[in-house]
Amino acid sequence: MATKDEVVVVLDFGGQYCHLIARRLRELGVYSFILPYTVKVKRLKELPIKGIVLSGGPSSVYEKGAPKLPKAVLSYALEEGIPMLGICYGHQLLAKMLGGTVESGKEREYGRATFYPRRRTGLFEGLWEEETVWMSHGDLVKDPPEGYEVLGTTSTCPVAAFGSEDSHVYGIQFHPEVAHTPCGRKVLGNFLDITGAARTWSMAPFVEETVARIKKEVGKKRVLLGLSGGVDSSVVAALLHKAIGSSLHCVFVDNGLLRDNDRPFVEDIFSKNVPVKNLHIVDASERFLTALKGVTDPEEKRRIIGHTFIDVFEEKAKILDKKVGRIEFLAQGTIYPDRVESASTSKHSAKIKSHHNVALPEGMRFSLIEPLAELYKDEVRAIGATLGLPRELVDRQPFPGPGLAVRCLGKVTRERLDTLRLADRIVREEVAAAGITKELWQYFPALLPVRTVGVMGDARTYNEAIAIRCVQSIDAMTANVYPFDWDVLRAMAARIVNEVKGVNRVFYDITDKPPATIEME
Ligand code: XMP
């Protein structure tokens, strides 16, 4: 298989852009993923490894307890001639471990800098004499290790890059993985050329590779998949369907927190386009709404919903155990951003919100299968397209696992959900009528738990308000508010106030992410 014949691993030293490095390498055609910096040589030896990247990180190499590359890993890479590239903290760490000197910079350097490559060959092939790069560091390398050349400087860093064409070990102080370093792609591409890894990674081999791995892992055992009808779980359904056919049991839970078209959409697509053999619809709306009664705290809503989902899956599994044989695995459409924002990737990242499929209860009976856990949404969409899933599914706007509960701010009641559902339909219809769906990442209303005074048909109203959220994004990590055409927005607001009982005012949320998140809870 082309993809994983050759891999370049990224060792995670806690840097916020670590995952972006792996993503960039994949974009450049080489399979890449992240491993903790504490990785054992044994694990590396099992991999068809062509190169190692050391990520950035918040520590200082002289700090007590600062993360270090295990000596055995360094020796192994040097002995085997495996090319290494240290970025930022990784650069300083390699310099220090190989005998160079690192010292504390006078002040932290954060932002754009001009980089002067000394040679425009090898790692810096194709660069200009001056390149804008993105820096974020306190310490800096003062002297390169013996036997290593200074490959570039900036006004503050005498050794902004060092390396050796004999050992193929390189360090760069700047971040090539971020968009603010325009030559970054070239530098990473040059490093891949140095590793000699074949540029064969693409979504098609990923599909084959993943299907083969699932087949091997699952064998004749059975898998239950929580299928929501969103892009991620649908792509997992298609992958599993390809891998294990009728051993896959898809469970669509109607939790009472869905939009009005969610259930028919799933029933339709998964009977026609992805004809999974076993689609089970479980109506658990009463149960979810009872569990959520009176709850207003967003994290508590997520916890309750996550646990209720697992309870429902476990009960369904028990029924299936008797009918078709024991269900061993639970598959989920978790993707990388779900994990970052739920802080399960590294102890350094902050918890933003517990995406329900990450916050699983302890002691769950299933083993987990999450084939998309390393990918971003746009990569998942590309896989969906490769699998031949219909565009209406692949291009579907994301919908959170906890559904309308996190858009029904405050108490979640049937009545408020119905109000929100109707407003949601109107927003979708108006966006579709304006022909702008392709420009948008998400567009939805949220019901606010505030009442304001209005006047309708000469009478006073004292009703709740709807906030419309409409954003553009590439990967949901950041998002921009959509600059609506005023007439479209006004028409949408007018329809909501006229058609949705109990709503007398509409707001448009004009906050980007960050500082806001996309969902309001
Ligand atoms: P936020 O609100 O964190 O959302 O900016 C980023 C993206 O993730 C979706 N989202 C969720 N998806 N379970 C999910 O599966 C969740 O609990 C959840 N919360 C937010 C959100 O719709 C957006 O696309």
PDB file of N, CA and C and ligand atoms in Angstrom, residues 232 302 333 337-338 341 352-357 377 398-403 406-407 441-442 444 475-477 513 516-521, ligand 1:
ATOM      1  N   ASP A 232     -19.142  13.424   9.283  1.00  0.00           N
ATOM      2  CA  ASP A 232     -18.121  12.565   9.891  1.00  0.00           C
ATOM      3  C   ASP A 232     -18.631  11.140  10.117  1.00  0.00           C
ATOM      4  N   ARG A 302     -23.950  18.797  27.822  1.00  0.00           N
ATOM      5  CA  ARG A 302     -23.098  17.914  27.020  1.00  0.00           C
ATOM      6  C   ARG A 302     -22.818  16.603  27.746  1.00  0.00           C
ATOM      7  N   GLY A 333     -17.493   9.114  14.671  1.00  0.00           N
ATOM      8  CA  GLY A 333     -16.923  10.014  13.667  1.00  0.00           C
ATOM      9  C   GLY A 333     -16.107  11.135  14.284  1.00  0.00           C
ATOM     10  N   PRO A 337     -10.307  18.268  15.258  1.00  0.00           N
ATOM     11  CA  PRO A 337     -10.698  19.446  16.044  1.00  0.00           C
ATOM     12  C   PRO A 337     -11.575  19.096  17.258  1.00  0.00           C
ATOM     13  N   ASP A 338     -12.371  18.030  17.177  1.00  0.00           N
ATOM     14  CA  ASP A 338     -13.170  17.633  18.349  1.00  0.00           C
ATOM     15  C   ASP A 338     -12.236  17.354  19.521  1.00  0.00           C
ATOM     16  N   GLU A 341     -10.299  20.626  20.936  1.00  0.00           N
ATOM     17  CA  GLU A 341     -11.070  21.547  21.761  1.00  0.00           C
ATOM     18  C   GLU A 341     -11.599  20.873  23.009  1.00  0.00           C
ATOM     19  N   ILE A 352     -12.035  23.686  25.733  1.00  0.00           N
ATOM     20  CA  ILE A 352     -12.995  24.704  25.314  1.00  0.00           C
ATOM     21  C   ILE A 352     -14.409  24.197  25.591  1.00  0.00           C
ATOM     22  N   LYS A 353     -14.736  23.032  25.057  1.00  0.00           N
ATOM     23  CA  LYS A 353     -16.008  22.396  25.381  1.00  0.00           C
ATOM     24  C   LYS A 353     -15.891  20.909  25.146  1.00  0.00           C
ATOM     25  N   SER A 354     -16.642  20.129  25.900  1.00  0.00           N
ATOM     26  CA  SER A 354     -16.534  18.678  25.741  1.00  0.00           C
ATOM     27  C   SER A 354     -17.407  18.236  24.590  1.00  0.00           C
ATOM     28  N   HIS A 355     -16.815  17.987  23.467  1.00  0.00           N
ATOM     29  CA  HIS A 355     -17.595  17.443  22.359  1.00  0.00           C
ATOM     30  C   HIS A 355     -18.080  16.084  22.819  1.00  0.00           C
ATOM     31  N   HIS A 356     -19.356  15.816  22.639  1.00  0.00           N
ATOM     32  CA  HIS A 356     -19.937  14.683  23.354  1.00  0.00           C
ATOM     33  C   HIS A 356     -19.248  13.373  23.030  1.00  0.00           C
ATOM     34  N   ASN A 357     -18.772  13.237  21.786  1.00  0.00           N
ATOM     35  CA  ASN A 357     -18.209  11.941  21.447  1.00  0.00           C
ATOM     36  C   ASN A 357     -16.797  11.761  21.977  1.00  0.00           C
ATOM     37  N   LYS A 377     -12.013  18.444   9.010  1.00  0.00           N
ATOM     38  CA  LYS A 377     -13.289  18.288   8.304  1.00  0.00           C
ATOM     39  C   LYS A 377     -13.125  18.288   6.783  1.00  0.00           C
ATOM     40  N   PRO A 398     -21.902  21.233   9.314  1.00  0.00           N
ATOM     41  CA  PRO A 398     -21.727  20.468  10.547  1.00  0.00           C
ATOM     42  C   PRO A 398     -22.888  20.720  11.511  1.00  0.00           C
ATOM     43  N   PHE A 399     -23.212  19.695  12.274  1.00  0.00           N
ATOM     44  CA  PHE A 399     -24.261  19.822  13.286  1.00  0.00           C
ATOM     45  C   PHE A 399     -23.706  19.164  14.551  1.00  0.00           C
ATOM     46  N   PRO A 400     -23.744  19.860  15.686  1.00  0.00           N
ATOM     47  CA  PRO A 400     -23.081  19.306  16.864  1.00  0.00           C
ATOM     48  C   PRO A 400     -23.789  18.065  17.404  1.00  0.00           C
ATOM     49  N   GLY A 401     -23.006  17.174  17.980  1.00  0.00           N
ATOM     50  CA  GLY A 401     -23.570  15.961  18.584  1.00  0.00           C
ATOM     51  C   GLY A 401     -24.703  16.255  19.562  1.00  0.00           C
ATOM     52  N   PRO A 402     -24.559  17.236  20.448  1.00  0.00           N
ATOM     53  CA  PRO A 402     -25.653  17.524  21.388  1.00  0.00           C
ATOM     54  C   PRO A 402     -26.829  18.253  20.734  1.00  0.00           C
ATOM     55  N   GLY A 403     -26.732  18.436  19.424  1.00  0.00           N
ATOM     56  CA  GLY A 403     -27.863  18.925  18.641  1.00  0.00           C
ATOM     57  C   GLY A 403     -28.409  20.261  19.104  1.00  0.00           C
ATOM     58  N   VAL A 406     -27.687  22.544  22.483  1.00  0.00           N
ATOM     59  CA  VAL A 406     -26.708  23.615  22.708  1.00  0.00           C
ATOM     60  C   VAL A 406     -27.016  24.869  21.875  1.00  0.00           C
ATOM     61  N   ARG A 407     -28.177  24.836  21.227  1.00  0.00           N
ATOM     62  CA  ARG A 407     -28.625  26.068  20.539  1.00  0.00           C
ATOM     63  C   ARG A 407     -29.881  26.611  21.209  1.00  0.00           C
ATOM     64  N   TRP A 441     -19.855  27.980   6.200  1.00  0.00           N
ATOM     65  CA  TRP A 441     -19.484  26.789   6.973  1.00  0.00           C
ATOM     66  C   TRP A 441     -20.708  26.305   7.764  1.00  0.00           C
ATOM     67  N   GLN A 442     -21.340  27.246   8.459  1.00  0.00           N
ATOM     68  CA  GLN A 442     -22.556  26.926   9.213  1.00  0.00           C
ATOM     69  C   GLN A 442     -23.491  28.118   9.258  1.00  0.00           C
ATOM     70  N   PHE A 444     -27.224  28.955  11.317  1.00  0.00           N
ATOM     71  CA  PHE A 444     -28.286  28.403  12.169  1.00  0.00           C
ATOM     72  C   PHE A 444     -28.781  29.457  13.160  1.00  0.00           C
ATOM     73  N   ASP A 475     -11.744  25.091   8.822  1.00  0.00           N
ATOM     74  CA  ASP A 475     -11.600  23.885   9.640  1.00  0.00           C
ATOM     75  C   ASP A 475     -12.274  24.007  11.001  1.00  0.00           C
ATOM     76  N   ALA A 476     -13.061  25.037  11.212  1.00  0.00           N
ATOM     77  CA  ALA A 476     -13.796  25.283  12.458  1.00  0.00           C
ATOM     78  C   ALA A 476     -12.898  25.705  13.617  1.00  0.00           C
ATOM     79  N   MET A 477     -11.597  25.741  13.389  1.00  0.00           N
ATOM     80  CA  MET A 477     -10.712  26.175  14.475  1.00  0.00           C
ATOM     81  C   MET A 477     -10.801  27.696  14.621  1.00  0.00           C
ATOM     82  N   LYS A 513     -14.764  33.764  15.542  1.00  0.00           N
ATOM     83  CA  LYS A 513     -14.124  32.785  16.440  1.00  0.00           C
ATOM     84  C   LYS A 513     -12.633  32.817  16.148  1.00  0.00           C
ATOM     85  N   ALA A 516     -15.316  34.362  20.067  1.00  0.00           N
ATOM     86  CA  ALA A 516     -16.482  33.515  20.359  1.00  0.00           C
ATOM     87  C   ALA A 516     -16.193  32.116  19.822  1.00  0.00           C
ATOM     88  N   THR A 517     -17.031  31.137  20.159  1.00  0.00           N
ATOM     89  CA  THR A 517     -16.973  29.846  19.467  1.00  0.00           C
ATOM     90  C   THR A 517     -18.094  29.863  18.434  1.00  0.00           C
ATOM     91  N   ILE A 518     -18.159  28.846  17.600  1.00  0.00           N
ATOM     92  CA  ILE A 518     -19.192  28.843  16.561  1.00  0.00           C
ATOM     93  C   ILE A 518     -20.558  28.610  17.207  1.00  0.00           C
ATOM     94  N   GLU A 519     -20.664  27.519  17.956  1.00  0.00           N
ATOM     95  CA  GLU A 519     -21.910  27.291  18.693  1.00  0.00           C
ATOM     96  C   GLU A 519     -21.922  28.275  19.865  1.00  0.00           C
ATOM     97  N   MET A 520     -23.157  28.534  20.380  1.00  0.00           N
ATOM     98  CA  MET A 520     -23.204  29.532  21.449  1.00  0.00           C
ATOM     99  C   MET A 520     -23.082  28.906  22.829  1.00  0.00           C
ATOM    100  N   GLU A 521     -23.124  27.560  22.884  1.00  0.00           N
ATOM    101  CA  GLU A 521     -22.907  26.900  24.184  1.00  0.00           C
ATOM    102  C   GLU A 521     -21.837  25.859  24.020  1.00  0.00           C
TER     103      GLU A 521
HETATM  104  P1  XMP B   1     -17.293  25.483  18.365  1.00  0.00           P
HETATM  105  O1  XMP B   1     -18.622  25.842  18.892  1.00  0.00           O
HETATM  106  O2  XMP B   1     -16.468  24.750  19.385  1.00  0.00           O
HETATM  107  O3  XMP B   1     -17.555  24.436  17.218  1.00  0.00           O
HETATM  108  O4  XMP B   1     -16.561  26.620  17.745  1.00  0.00           O
HETATM  109  C1  XMP B   1     -16.613  23.982  16.289  1.00  0.00           C
HETATM  110  C2  XMP B   1     -17.311  23.004  15.385  1.00  0.00           C
HETATM  111  O5  XMP B   1     -17.661  21.836  16.114  1.00  0.00           O
HETATM  112  C3  XMP B   1     -19.063  21.659  16.138  1.00  0.00           C
HETATM  113  N1  XMP B   1     -19.400  21.242  17.495  1.00  0.00           N
HETATM  114  C4  XMP B   1     -19.599  19.970  17.873  1.00  0.00           C
HETATM  115  N2  XMP B   1     -19.579  18.834  17.175  1.00  0.00           N
HETATM  116  N3  XMP B   1     -20.090  17.613  19.127  1.00  0.00           N
HETATM  117  C5  XMP B   1     -19.822  17.646  17.820  1.00  0.00           C
HETATM  118  O6  XMP B   1     -19.818  16.585  17.202  1.00  0.00           O
HETATM  119  C6  XMP B   1     -20.122  18.721  19.906  1.00  0.00           C
HETATM  120  O7  XMP B   1     -20.352  18.654  21.097  1.00  0.00           O
HETATM  121  C7  XMP B   1     -19.871  19.965  19.231  1.00  0.00           C
HETATM  122  N4  XMP B   1     -19.803  21.230  19.647  1.00  0.00           N
HETATM  123  C8  XMP B   1     -19.517  22.003  18.558  1.00  0.00           C
HETATM  124  C9  XMP B   1     -19.647  23.000  15.775  1.00  0.00           C
HETATM  125  O8  XMP B   1     -20.920  22.871  15.194  1.00  0.00           O
HETATM  126  C10 XMP B   1     -18.612  23.546  14.833  1.00  0.00           C
HETATM  127  O9  XMP B   1     -18.759  23.062  13.523  1.00  0.00           O
END
